[in-house]
Every structure is written in structure tokens, then in C-alpha cells.
Coordinates of N, CA and C in Angstrom, one line a residue:
M1 N -21.3 -32.8 27.4 CA -20.6 -31.8 26.6 C -21.6 -31.4 25.4
T2 N -21.6 -30.2 25.1 CA -22.4 -29.7 24.0 C -21.5 -29.0 23.0
T3 N -21.9 -29.0 21.7 CA -21.1 -28.4 20.7 C -21.5 -26.9 20.6
V4 N -20.5 -26.1 20.4 CA -20.8 -24.7 20.2 C -21.7 -24.4 19.1
S5 N -22.5 -23.3 19.1 CA -23.4 -23.0 18.0 C -22.7 -22.6 16.8
Q6 N -23.4 -22.7 15.7 CA -22.8 -22.3 14.4 C -22.3 -20.9 14.4
E7 N -23.1 -20.0 15.0 CA -22.7 -18.6 15.1 C -21.4 -18.4 15.9
D8 N -21.3 -19.1 17.0 CA -20.1 -19.1 17.8 C -18.9 -19.6 17.0
A9 N -19.1 -20.6 16.3 CA -18.0 -21.2 15.5 C -17.5 -20.2 14.5
R10 N -18.5 -19.5 13.8 CA -18.1 -18.5 12.8 C -17.3 -17.4 13.4
A11 N -17.8 -17.0 14.6 CA -17.1 -15.9 15.3 C -15.7 -16.3 15.7
A12 N -15.6 -17.5 16.2 CA -14.2 -18.0 16.6 C -13.3 -18.0 15.4
S13 N -13.9 -18.5 14.2 CA -13.1 -18.6 13.0 C -12.6 -17.2 12.6
A14 N -13.5 -16.2 12.7 CA -13.1 -14.9 12.3 C -12.1 -14.3 13.2
R15 N -12.2 -14.6 14.5 CA -11.2 -14.2 15.5 C -9.8 -14.8 15.1
G16 N -9.8 -16.0 14.7 CA -8.5 -16.7 14.4 C -8.0 -16.3 13.1
G17 N -8.9 -16.2 12.1 CA -8.4 -15.9 10.7 C -7.8 -14.6 10.5
G18 N -8.3 -13.6 11.1 CA -7.8 -12.2 10.9 C -6.3 -12.1 11.4
P19 N -6.0 -12.5 12.7 CA -4.7 -12.4 13.2 C -3.7 -13.3 12.4
V20 N -4.2 -14.5 11.9 CA -3.3 -15.4 11.1 C -2.9 -14.7 9.8
R21 N -3.9 -14.1 9.1 CA -3.5 -13.4 7.9 C -2.6 -12.3 8.1
W22 N -2.8 -11.5 9.1 CA -2.0 -10.3 9.4 C -0.6 -10.8 9.8
A23 N -0.5 -11.8 10.6 CA 0.8 -12.3 11.0 C 1.6 -12.9 9.9
L24 N 1.0 -13.6 9.0 CA 1.7 -14.1 7.8 C 2.1 -13.0 6.9
G25 N 1.2 -12.0 6.8 CA 1.6 -10.8 5.9 C 2.8 -10.1 6.5
A26 N 2.8 -9.9 7.9 CA 3.9 -9.3 8.5 C 5.2 -10.1 8.3
A27 N 5.1 -11.5 8.4 CA 6.3 -12.3 8.2 C 6.8 -12.2 6.7
G28 N 5.9 -12.1 5.8 CA 6.3 -11.9 4.4 C 7.0 -10.6 4.2
L29 N 6.5 -9.5 4.8 CA 7.1 -8.2 4.6 C 8.5 -8.1 5.3
L30 N 8.6 -8.7 6.5 CA 9.9 -8.7 7.2 C 10.9 -9.6 6.5
L31 N 10.5 -10.7 5.9 CA 11.4 -11.5 5.1 C 11.9 -10.8 3.9
A32 N 11.0 -10.1 3.2 CA 11.4 -9.4 2.0 C 12.3 -8.3 2.4
S33 N 12.1 -7.6 3.5 CA 13.0 -6.6 4.0 C 14.4 -7.2 4.3
A34 N 14.4 -8.3 4.9 CA 15.7 -9.0 5.2 C 16.5 -9.3 3.9
A35 N 15.7 -9.8 2.9 CA 16.3 -10.1 1.6 C 16.9 -8.9 0.9
L36 N 16.2 -7.8 0.9 CA 16.7 -6.6 0.3 C 17.9 -6.1 1.0
Q37 N 17.9 -6.1 2.3 CA 19.0 -5.6 3.1 C 20.2 -6.5 2.9
G38 N 19.9 -7.8 2.8 CA 21.0 -8.7 2.5 C 21.7 -8.5 1.2
M39 N 20.8 -8.2 0.2 CA 21.3 -7.9 -1.2 C 22.2 -6.6 -1.1
A40 N 21.8 -5.6 -0.3 CA 22.6 -4.4 -0.2 C 23.9 -4.7 0.4
S41 N 23.9 -5.6 1.4 CA 25.2 -5.9 2.1 C 26.1 -6.7 1.1
F42 N 25.5 -7.5 0.3 CA 26.3 -8.3 -0.8 C 26.9 -7.3 -1.7
E43 N 26.2 -6.2 -2.1 CA 26.8 -5.2 -3.0 C 28.1 -4.6 -2.4
R44 N 28.1 -4.4 -1.1 CA 29.3 -3.8 -0.5 C 30.4 -4.8 -0.2
W45 N 30.0 -5.9 0.5 CA 31.0 -6.8 1.1 C 31.4 -7.9 0.2
V46 N 30.8 -8.1 -0.9 CA 31.2 -9.1 -1.8 C 31.5 -8.5 -3.2
T47 N 30.5 -7.9 -3.9 CA 30.7 -7.4 -5.2 C 31.8 -6.3 -5.2
A48 N 31.6 -5.2 -4.4 CA 32.5 -4.1 -4.4 C 33.9 -4.5 -3.8
R49 N 33.8 -5.3 -2.7 CA 35.1 -5.6 -2.1 C 36.0 -6.5 -3.0
N50 N 35.4 -7.4 -3.7 CA 36.2 -8.3 -4.6 C 36.8 -7.5 -5.7
G51 N 36.1 -6.5 -6.2 CA 36.6 -5.7 -7.3 C 37.2 -4.4 -6.9
W52 N 37.6 -4.3 -5.7 CA 38.1 -3.0 -5.2 C 39.5 -2.7 -5.7
D53 N 39.7 -1.5 -6.4 CA 41.0 -1.2 -7.0 C 41.4 0.2 -6.6
R54 N 40.8 0.8 -5.5 CA 41.2 2.1 -5.1 C 42.2 2.0 -4.0
A55 N 43.4 2.7 -4.2 CA 44.4 2.6 -3.2 C 44.3 3.7 -2.1
D56 N 43.5 4.7 -2.4 CA 43.4 5.9 -1.6 C 42.4 5.7 -0.4
I57 N 41.5 4.7 -0.5 CA 40.5 4.5 0.5 C 40.1 3.1 0.6
S58 N 39.6 2.6 1.7 CA 39.2 1.2 1.9 C 37.7 1.2 1.8
I59 N 37.2 0.0 1.4 CA 35.7 -0.2 1.3 C 35.1 -0.2 2.7
E60 N 35.9 -0.3 3.7 CA 35.5 -0.2 5.1 C 35.2 1.2 5.6
D61 N 35.7 2.2 4.8 CA 35.5 3.5 5.3 C 34.0 3.9 5.4
H62 N 33.8 4.8 6.4 CA 32.4 5.2 6.7 C 31.7 5.9 5.5
R63 N 32.6 6.4 4.6 CA 32.0 7.1 3.4 C 31.1 6.2 2.6
F64 N 31.2 4.9 2.7 CA 30.4 3.9 2.0 C 29.3 3.3 2.8
D65 N 29.1 3.8 4.0 CA 28.0 3.4 4.9 C 26.7 3.8 4.2
Y66 N 25.8 2.9 3.8 CA 24.6 3.3 3.1 C 23.4 3.3 4.0
A67 N 23.5 2.8 5.2 CA 22.3 2.7 6.1 C 21.9 4.1 6.6
F68 N 22.8 5.0 6.8 CA 22.5 6.3 7.2 C 23.5 7.3 6.5
P69 N 23.2 7.5 5.2 CA 24.1 8.4 4.4 C 24.3 9.7 4.9
A70 N 25.5 10.2 5.0 CA 25.9 11.5 5.5 C 27.2 11.9 4.8
D71 N 27.3 13.2 4.4 CA 28.5 13.7 3.8 C 29.7 13.6 4.6
P72 N 30.9 13.2 4.1 CA 31.1 12.8 2.7 C 30.6 11.4 2.5
W73 N 29.9 11.1 1.3 CA 29.3 9.8 1.1 C 29.3 9.4 -0.3
E74 N 29.6 8.1 -0.6 CA 29.5 7.5 -1.9 C 28.7 6.3 -1.8
N75 N 27.8 6.1 -2.8 CA 26.9 4.9 -2.8 C 27.7 3.8 -3.5
V76 N 27.5 2.6 -3.0 CA 28.2 1.4 -3.5 C 27.1 0.6 -4.3
G77 N 27.3 0.8 -5.6 CA 26.3 0.2 -6.5 C 24.9 0.7 -6.2
T78 N 23.9 -0.2 -5.9 CA 22.6 0.2 -5.6 C 22.3 -0.2 -4.1
A79 N 23.3 -0.2 -3.3 CA 23.2 -0.6 -1.9 C 22.2 0.3 -1.1
A80 N 22.3 1.6 -1.3 CA 21.4 2.5 -0.6 C 20.0 2.3 -1.0
Q81 N 19.7 2.1 -2.3 CA 18.3 1.9 -2.8 C 17.8 0.6 -2.2
L82 N 18.6 -0.4 -2.2 CA 18.1 -1.7 -1.7 C 17.8 -1.6 -0.2
F83 N 18.7 -1.0 0.5 CA 18.5 -0.9 2.0 C 17.3 0.0 2.2
G84 N 17.1 1.1 1.5 CA 16.0 2.0 1.7 C 14.7 1.2 1.5
L85 N 14.6 0.5 0.4 CA 13.3 -0.3 0.1 C 13.1 -1.3 1.2
G86 N 14.2 -1.9 1.7 CA 14.0 -2.9 2.8 C 13.5 -2.3 4.0
S87 N 14.0 -1.1 4.4 CA 13.6 -0.4 5.6 C 12.1 0.0 5.5
I88 N 11.7 0.4 4.3 CA 10.3 0.8 4.1 C 9.4 -0.4 4.3
L89 N 9.8 -1.6 3.7 CA 9.0 -2.8 3.9 C 9.0 -3.2 5.4
L90 N 10.1 -2.9 6.1 CA 10.1 -3.2 7.6 C 9.1 -2.4 8.3
A91 N 9.0 -1.1 7.9 CA 8.0 -0.2 8.5 C 6.6 -0.8 8.2
L92 N 6.3 -1.3 7.0 CA 5.0 -1.9 6.7 C 4.8 -3.2 7.6
G93 N 5.9 -3.9 7.8 CA 5.8 -5.1 8.6 C 5.4 -4.8 10.0
V94 N 5.9 -3.7 10.6 CA 5.5 -3.2 11.9 C 4.0 -2.9 12.0
L95 N 3.5 -2.3 11.0 CA 2.1 -2.0 10.9 C 1.3 -3.3 10.8
A96 N 1.7 -4.3 10.1 CA 1.1 -5.6 10.0 C 1.1 -6.3 11.3
M97 N 2.2 -6.2 12.0 CA 2.4 -6.8 13.4 C 1.3 -6.2 14.3
A98 N 1.1 -4.9 14.2 CA 0.1 -4.2 15.0 C -1.3 -4.7 14.8
K99 N -1.6 -4.9 13.5 CA -2.9 -5.4 13.1 C -3.1 -6.9 13.6
T100 N -2.0 -7.6 13.7 CA -2.0 -9.0 14.2 C -2.5 -8.9 15.6
V101 N -2.0 -8.0 16.4 CA -2.3 -7.9 17.8 C -3.7 -7.3 18.0
S102 N -4.1 -6.3 17.2 CA -5.3 -5.6 17.4 C -6.5 -6.5 17.1
S103 N -6.3 -7.6 16.3 CA -7.4 -8.5 15.9 C -7.3 -9.8 16.7
A104 N -6.4 -9.9 17.6 CA -6.2 -11.2 18.3 C -6.7 -11.1 19.8
G105 N -7.0 -12.2 20.3 CA -7.3 -12.3 21.7 C -8.7 -11.7 22.1
S106 N -8.8 -11.6 23.4 CA -10.0 -11.0 24.0 C -9.9 -9.5 24.1
P107 N -11.0 -8.7 24.3 CA -10.9 -7.3 24.4 C -10.0 -6.9 25.6
A108 N -9.8 -7.7 26.6 CA -9.0 -7.4 27.7 C -7.6 -7.3 27.4
V109 N -7.1 -8.0 26.4 CA -5.7 -8.0 26.1 C -5.4 -7.3 24.7
R110 N -6.4 -6.8 24.0 CA -6.1 -6.1 22.8 C -5.6 -4.7 23.1
W111 N -4.8 -4.2 22.2 CA -4.3 -2.8 22.4 C -5.2 -1.8 21.8
N112 N -5.2 -0.6 22.2 CA -6.1 0.4 21.7 C -5.6 1.0 20.4
E113 N -6.1 0.5 19.3 CA -5.6 0.8 18.0 C -5.8 2.3 17.7
G114 N -6.8 2.9 18.2 CA -7.0 4.3 17.9 C -6.5 5.3 18.9
G115 N -5.8 4.8 20.0 CA -5.3 5.6 21.1 C -3.9 5.8 21.0
L116 N -3.3 6.0 22.2 CA -1.9 6.3 22.3 C -1.0 5.2 21.7
E117 N -1.4 3.9 22.0 CA -0.6 2.8 21.4 C -0.6 2.8 19.9
G118 N -1.8 3.1 19.3 CA -1.8 3.2 17.9 C -0.9 4.3 17.4
M119 N -0.9 5.4 18.1 CA 0.1 6.5 17.7 C 1.5 6.0 17.8
L120 N 1.8 5.2 18.8 CA 3.2 4.7 19.0 C 3.6 3.8 17.9
V121 N 2.6 3.0 17.4 CA 2.9 2.1 16.3 C 3.3 2.9 15.1
V122 N 2.5 4.0 14.8 CA 2.8 4.8 13.6 C 4.1 5.5 13.8
V123 N 4.4 5.9 15.0 CA 5.7 6.6 15.2 C 6.9 5.6 15.0
V124 N 6.8 4.4 15.5 CA 7.8 3.4 15.3 C 8.0 3.1 13.9
A125 N 6.9 2.8 13.2 CA 6.9 2.4 11.8 C 7.5 3.6 11.0
G126 N 7.1 4.8 11.4 CA 7.5 6.0 10.7 C 9.0 6.2 10.8
S127 N 9.6 5.9 12.0 CA 11.0 6.0 12.2 C 11.8 5.1 11.2
F128 N 11.3 3.9 10.9 CA 12.0 3.0 10.0 C 11.7 3.5 8.5
A129 N 10.5 4.0 8.3 CA 10.1 4.5 7.0 C 11.0 5.7 6.6
V130 N 11.2 6.6 7.5 CA 11.9 7.8 7.2 C 13.4 7.5 6.9
T131 N 13.9 6.6 7.8 CA 15.3 6.1 7.5 C 15.4 5.5 6.2
G132 N 14.5 4.6 5.8 CA 14.5 4.0 4.5 C 14.4 5.0 3.4
L133 N 13.5 6.0 3.5 CA 13.3 7.0 2.5 C 14.5 7.8 2.3
H134 N 15.2 8.1 3.4 CA 16.5 8.9 3.3 C 17.5 8.1 2.5
A135 N 17.7 6.8 2.8 CA 18.6 6.0 2.1 C 18.2 5.8 0.6
L136 N 16.9 5.6 0.4 CA 16.5 5.4 -1.0 C 16.7 6.6 -1.9
L137 N 16.3 7.8 -1.4 CA 16.4 9.0 -2.1 C 17.9 9.4 -2.3
S138 N 18.7 9.2 -1.2 CA 20.1 9.5 -1.3 C 20.8 8.6 -2.4
G139 N 20.4 7.4 -2.5 CA 20.9 6.5 -3.5 C 20.5 6.9 -4.9
I140 N 19.2 7.4 -5.0 CA 18.7 7.8 -6.3 C 19.4 9.1 -6.9
V141 N 19.6 10.0 -6.0 CA 20.2 11.3 -6.4 C 21.7 11.3 -6.3
G142 N 22.2 10.3 -5.6 CA 23.7 10.2 -5.5 C 24.3 11.1 -4.4
A143 N 23.5 11.7 -3.5 CA 23.9 12.5 -2.4 C 23.0 12.4 -1.3
P144 N 23.5 12.6 0.0 CA 22.6 12.5 1.1 C 21.5 13.6 1.1
T145 N 20.3 13.2 1.6 CA 19.2 14.2 1.7 C 19.4 15.1 2.9
L146 N 18.5 15.9 3.1 CA 18.5 16.8 4.3 C 18.4 16.1 5.6
L147 N 18.0 14.8 5.6 CA 17.8 14.1 6.8 C 19.2 13.5 7.3
Q148 N 20.3 13.9 6.7 CA 21.6 13.3 7.0 C 22.1 13.7 8.3
H149 N 21.6 14.8 8.9 CA 22.2 15.3 10.1 C 22.1 14.4 11.3
L150 N 23.1 14.3 12.1 CA 23.3 13.3 13.2 C 22.1 13.4 14.2
P151 N 21.7 14.6 14.6 CA 20.6 14.7 15.6 C 19.3 14.0 15.1
L152 N 19.0 14.2 13.8 CA 17.8 13.5 13.3 C 18.0 12.0 13.3
Q153 N 19.2 11.5 12.9 CA 19.4 10.1 12.9 C 19.3 9.5 14.3
L154 N 19.9 10.2 15.3 CA 19.8 9.8 16.7 C 18.3 9.8 17.1
L155 N 17.5 10.8 16.7 CA 16.1 10.9 17.1 C 15.4 9.7 16.6
F156 N 15.5 9.4 15.3 CA 14.8 8.3 14.7 C 15.2 7.0 15.3
G157 N 16.5 6.8 15.6 CA 17.0 5.6 16.2 C 16.5 5.4 17.6
A158 N 16.4 6.5 18.4 CA 15.9 6.4 19.7 C 14.5 6.1 19.8
V159 N 13.7 6.7 18.9 CA 12.3 6.5 18.8 C 11.9 5.0 18.4
G160 N 12.6 4.5 17.4 CA 12.4 3.1 17.0 C 12.8 2.2 18.1
F161 N 13.9 2.4 18.8 CA 14.4 1.5 19.8 C 13.5 1.5 21.0
A162 N 13.1 2.6 21.5 CA 12.3 2.7 22.7 C 10.9 2.3 22.4
G163 N 10.4 2.6 21.2 CA 9.0 2.2 20.9 C 8.8 0.7 20.8
L164 N 9.8 0.0 20.2 CA 9.7 -1.4 20.1 C 9.7 -2.1 21.5
I165 N 10.5 -1.6 22.4 CA 10.5 -2.1 23.7 C 9.1 -1.9 24.4
I166 N 8.5 -0.7 24.3 CA 7.2 -0.5 24.9 C 6.2 -1.4 24.2
L167 N 6.2 -1.5 22.9 CA 5.2 -2.3 22.2 C 5.3 -3.8 22.6
A168 N 6.5 -4.2 22.8 CA 6.7 -5.6 23.2 C 6.1 -5.9 24.5
G169 N 6.2 -4.9 25.5 CA 5.6 -5.1 26.8 C 4.1 -5.1 26.7
R170 N 3.6 -4.2 25.9 CA 2.1 -4.0 25.7 C 1.5 -5.2 25.0
W171 N 2.2 -5.8 24.1 CA 1.6 -6.9 23.3 C 1.9 -8.3 23.8
L172 N 2.6 -8.4 24.9 CA 3.0 -9.7 25.4 C 1.8 -10.6 25.7
R173 N 0.8 -10.1 26.3 CA -0.4 -10.9 26.7 C -1.2 -11.3 25.4
A174 N -1.3 -10.4 24.5 CA -2.2 -10.7 23.3 C -1.5 -11.6 22.4
S175 N -0.2 -11.5 22.2 CA 0.5 -12.3 21.2 C 2.0 -12.3 21.6
W176 N 2.4 -13.2 22.4 CA 3.8 -13.2 22.8 C 4.8 -13.4 21.7
P177 N 4.5 -14.2 20.6 CA 5.4 -14.2 19.5 C 5.6 -12.9 18.8
T178 N 4.5 -12.1 18.7 CA 4.7 -10.7 18.1 C 5.5 -9.8 19.0
A179 N 5.4 -10.0 20.3 CA 6.2 -9.2 21.3 C 7.7 -9.6 21.1
L180 N 7.9 -10.9 20.8 CA 9.3 -11.4 20.6 C 9.8 -10.8 19.3
A181 N 9.0 -10.7 18.3 CA 9.4 -10.1 17.0 C 9.8 -8.6 17.2
C182 N 9.1 -7.9 18.1 CA 9.5 -6.5 18.4 C 10.9 -6.5 19.0
L183 N 11.2 -7.3 19.9 CA 12.5 -7.4 20.5 C 13.6 -7.7 19.5
L184 N 13.3 -8.6 18.6 CA 14.3 -9.0 17.6 C 14.5 -7.8 16.6
L185 N 13.5 -7.0 16.4 CA 13.7 -5.8 15.5 C 14.5 -4.7 16.1
L186 N 14.8 -4.8 17.4 CA 15.7 -3.9 18.0 C 17.1 -3.9 17.3
G187 N 17.5 -5.0 16.7 CA 18.7 -5.1 16.0 C 18.7 -4.3 14.7
S188 N 17.5 -3.9 14.2 CA 17.4 -3.1 13.0 C 17.5 -1.6 13.3
S189 N 17.4 -1.2 14.6 CA 17.5 0.2 14.9 C 18.9 0.7 14.9
L190 N 19.1 2.0 15.1 CA 20.4 2.6 15.1 C 21.3 2.0 16.3
P191 N 20.7 1.9 17.5 CA 21.5 1.2 18.6 C 21.9 -0.2 18.2
G192 N 21.0 -0.9 17.5 CA 21.3 -2.3 17.1 C 22.4 -2.3 16.1
Y193 N 22.4 -1.3 15.2 CA 23.5 -1.2 14.2 C 24.8 -1.0 14.9
L194 N 24.8 -0.2 15.9 CA 26.1 0.1 16.6 C 26.5 -1.1 17.4
V195 N 25.6 -1.9 18.0 CA 26.0 -3.1 18.7 C 26.6 -4.1 17.7
A196 N 26.0 -4.2 16.5 CA 26.5 -5.1 15.5 C 27.9 -4.7 15.1
T197 N 28.1 -3.4 15.0 CA 29.4 -2.8 14.5 C 30.6 -3.2 15.5
F198 N 30.3 -3.1 16.8 CA 31.3 -3.3 17.8 C 31.4 -4.6 18.5
T199 N 30.4 -5.5 18.2 CA 30.4 -6.8 18.9 C 30.3 -8.0 17.9
F200 N 29.1 -8.1 17.2 CA 28.9 -9.2 16.4 C 29.8 -9.2 15.1
A201 N 29.9 -8.1 14.5 CA 30.7 -8.0 13.2 C 32.1 -8.4 13.5
P202 N 32.8 -7.8 14.5 CA 34.2 -8.2 14.8 C 34.3 -9.7 15.0
A203 N 33.3 -10.3 15.7 CA 33.4 -11.8 16.0 C 33.3 -12.6 14.7
V204 N 32.5 -12.1 13.7 CA 32.4 -12.8 12.4 C 33.6 -12.5 11.5
A205 N 34.0 -11.3 11.5 CA 35.2 -10.9 10.6 C 36.5 -11.3 11.2
G206 N 36.6 -11.5 12.5 CA 37.8 -11.8 13.1 C 38.7 -10.7 13.5
Y207 N 38.2 -9.5 13.3 CA 38.9 -8.3 13.7 C 38.0 -7.1 13.8
Q208 N 38.5 -6.0 14.5 CA 37.7 -4.8 14.6 C 38.3 -3.8 13.5
S209 N 37.5 -3.4 12.6 CA 37.9 -2.4 11.6 C 38.2 -1.1 12.1
H210 N 39.0 -0.3 11.4 CA 39.3 1.1 11.8 C 38.1 1.9 11.6
D211 N 37.1 1.4 10.9 CA 35.8 2.2 10.6 C 34.6 1.2 10.7
T212 N 34.1 0.8 9.6 CA 33.0 -0.2 9.5 C 33.5 -1.6 9.3
T213 N 33.3 -2.4 10.3 CA 33.7 -3.8 10.2 C 32.9 -4.6 9.2
P214 N 33.6 -5.4 8.3 CA 32.8 -6.1 7.3 C 31.7 -6.9 7.9
W215 N 30.6 -7.0 7.2 CA 29.4 -7.8 7.5 C 28.5 -7.2 8.6
T216 N 28.8 -5.9 8.9 CA 27.9 -5.3 9.9 C 26.5 -5.2 9.4
E217 N 26.3 -4.7 8.2 CA 25.0 -4.6 7.6 C 24.3 -6.0 7.4
T218 N 25.1 -7.0 7.2 CA 24.6 -8.4 7.0 C 23.9 -8.8 8.3
I219 N 24.6 -8.6 9.4 CA 24.1 -8.9 10.7 C 22.8 -8.2 11.0
V220 N 22.8 -6.9 10.7 CA 21.6 -6.1 10.9 C 20.4 -6.7 10.0
A221 N 20.7 -7.1 8.8 CA 19.7 -7.7 7.9 C 19.1 -9.0 8.4
A222 N 19.9 -9.7 9.3 CA 19.4 -11.0 9.8 C 18.3 -10.8 10.8
W223 N 18.2 -9.7 11.5 CA 17.2 -9.5 12.5 C 15.7 -9.5 12.0
P224 N 15.4 -8.8 10.9 CA 14.1 -8.9 10.3 C 13.7 -10.3 9.9
A225 N 14.7 -11.1 9.4 CA 14.5 -12.5 9.1 C 14.1 -13.3 10.3
L226 N 14.8 -13.1 11.4 CA 14.4 -13.8 12.7 C 13.0 -13.3 13.1
A227 N 12.7 -12.0 13.0 CA 11.4 -11.5 13.4 C 10.3 -12.1 12.5
A228 N 10.6 -12.4 11.2 CA 9.7 -13.1 10.3 C 9.4 -14.5 10.8
V229 N 10.4 -15.2 11.3 CA 10.1 -16.5 11.9 C 9.2 -16.4 13.1
A230 N 9.5 -15.4 14.0 CA 8.6 -15.1 15.1 C 7.2 -14.9 14.7
M231 N 7.0 -14.1 13.6 CA 5.6 -13.8 13.2 C 4.9 -15.1 12.6
C232 N 5.7 -16.0 12.0 CA 5.1 -17.3 11.6 C 4.6 -18.0 12.9
G233 N 5.4 -17.9 14.0 CA 4.9 -18.4 15.2 C 3.7 -17.7 15.7
A234 N 3.6 -16.4 15.5 CA 2.4 -15.6 15.9 C 1.2 -16.1 15.1
A235 N 1.4 -16.5 13.8 CA 0.3 -17.0 13.0 C -0.2 -18.3 13.6
G236 N 0.7 -19.2 14.0 CA 0.3 -20.5 14.6 C -0.3 -20.3 15.9
W237 N 0.1 -19.3 16.7 CA -0.5 -19.0 18.0 C -1.9 -18.5 17.8
A238 N -2.1 -17.6 16.9 CA -3.4 -17.1 16.6 C -4.4 -18.2 16.1
A239 N -3.9 -19.1 15.2 CA -4.7 -20.1 14.7 C -5.1 -21.1 15.9
R240 N -4.2 -21.3 16.8 CA -4.5 -22.2 17.9 C -5.6 -21.6 18.8
R241 N -5.4 -20.3 19.1 CA -6.3 -19.6 20.0 C -7.7 -19.5 19.3
G242 N -7.7 -19.3 18.0 CA -9.0 -19.3 17.3 C -9.7 -20.6 17.3
S243 N -8.9 -21.7 17.3 CA -9.5 -23.1 17.3 C -10.2 -23.4 18.6
W244 N -9.8 -22.7 19.7 CA -10.4 -23.1 21.0 C -11.9 -22.9 20.9
G245 N -12.3 -21.8 20.3 CA -13.7 -21.5 20.3 C -14.5 -22.4 19.3
R246 N -13.8 -23.2 18.5 CA -14.6 -24.1 17.6 C -14.7 -25.5 18.1
G247 N -14.1 -25.7 19.3 CA -14.1 -27.1 19.9 C -15.4 -27.3 20.7
A248 N -15.4 -28.4 21.4 CA -16.5 -28.7 22.3 C -16.4 -28.0 23.6
T249 N -17.5 -27.6 24.2 CA -17.5 -27.0 25.5 C -18.3 -27.8 26.5

């Protein structure tokens, strides 16, 4: 057995270090996103709910849904701003996930950063960023922006949902934990929100609301946190793969 050359060791270290840093960065962004979304949920389902004194309307009414503001709409505290910032951080997390994959593995399993896959990453991240920007600006001005219309919301939701599935399949060989993170983020898309509304939230609350079941947004906020755990796994996976080139051959 012979020890690899110093140049090969440095090259292997570079291959492992880049993906590790990007994976940990993605994990941090996703965790921050989950925290902000959780804070937004707390505004509605704890702070506002406990102090609710309006007899004309329930806090469960869709008027107070801050994830996709649309007339008629009222913001609950700073819920829309918190959710908006969280969604923007989620978009940045998707970009960091892409960098994790683009700098990992052999050329045979890397994705084409400057080609169609790179464009898909931008589109997926953009769908979350636009959703977040809509919520953030709506909360700041106190009224929904022009992006409130249902066809636009459905378009952004479909793009994010389909794009994450495609990326998960493309990234599976290069970094399976990153592919898993993509699948977990499906819960942050509009279809994921609807699934939470009609399945997970009623199970947690113990009933199906006439409108928005309590804790729906809390469940949605949990998915980026789980994706952050997956990206920590991606960092470990990348570090292990990088260490292979530093061992004996």
C-alpha cells in the first residue's frame, strides 16, 4: 500500500470541504427559516388566539391566513413579515443545497450548474422567494400585493412542488441526504400546505376547522427544520466522501 501524494490529499480535502461548508450553510438557512415560520405561527395560534376578543369572526378564518395573503385579509401581528422572511431564507437554502451538490462527488454525478438544472434551481428558489416577498410586503403595507391572485399562487406552488421532485431525482447519486431534503421541503410548498390543512393539522388539533385548522402553519414550519437535519447529514456524507481520497490506496 502506498500513501496518496500531497497534491492528491489537498485535492481530496478541497472536494470534501466545499460541499461540507455549503451543506452546513444550507442547514443554517433552513433552520432559521423554520424558526421564523414557527414564530409567525406562534403569533396567530398562541398570542392572538389567547387574547382574541372579536365575536364577529374567528381566528381560524381564512382572512388571517398569512402564508398567501389575499383580499379580504388582515395581518395578525407581524406574522406575515416573519413568514415572508422565513420563505426568503428557505429560497436561499435551496441555492445552498444546489451548491452542495455541484461541488460534491465525481463529474459523473454532478449536476450541470450552468445548464437546465441550474435554471431549475433558480426557478424553484424563486418560487419560494416570490411567495416570501409577497407575504413580507403585504405585512409591511397592511394589504395584499398584486401577487395575491389565485392563478399566480397556484403557479408558484406547482413550480416549487414539481421542481423539488425533479431535483431530488437528479441529486440522488451525488448526495442522497440533499435529495431527501428536497423531498422534505415539499411540505413547504402550496400542495404541502393544503395537505397539512386537511390531514396533519386536524390530527393535531383534534378536529377539522370550518376554515384554517389550528397549527397548520406550525406543521408547515416543521418541514424546513427536518430538511436542515437532512443537510447536516449531507455535510457528514460529503466529509466522509472527501476523506476517502486522503486515505491509503
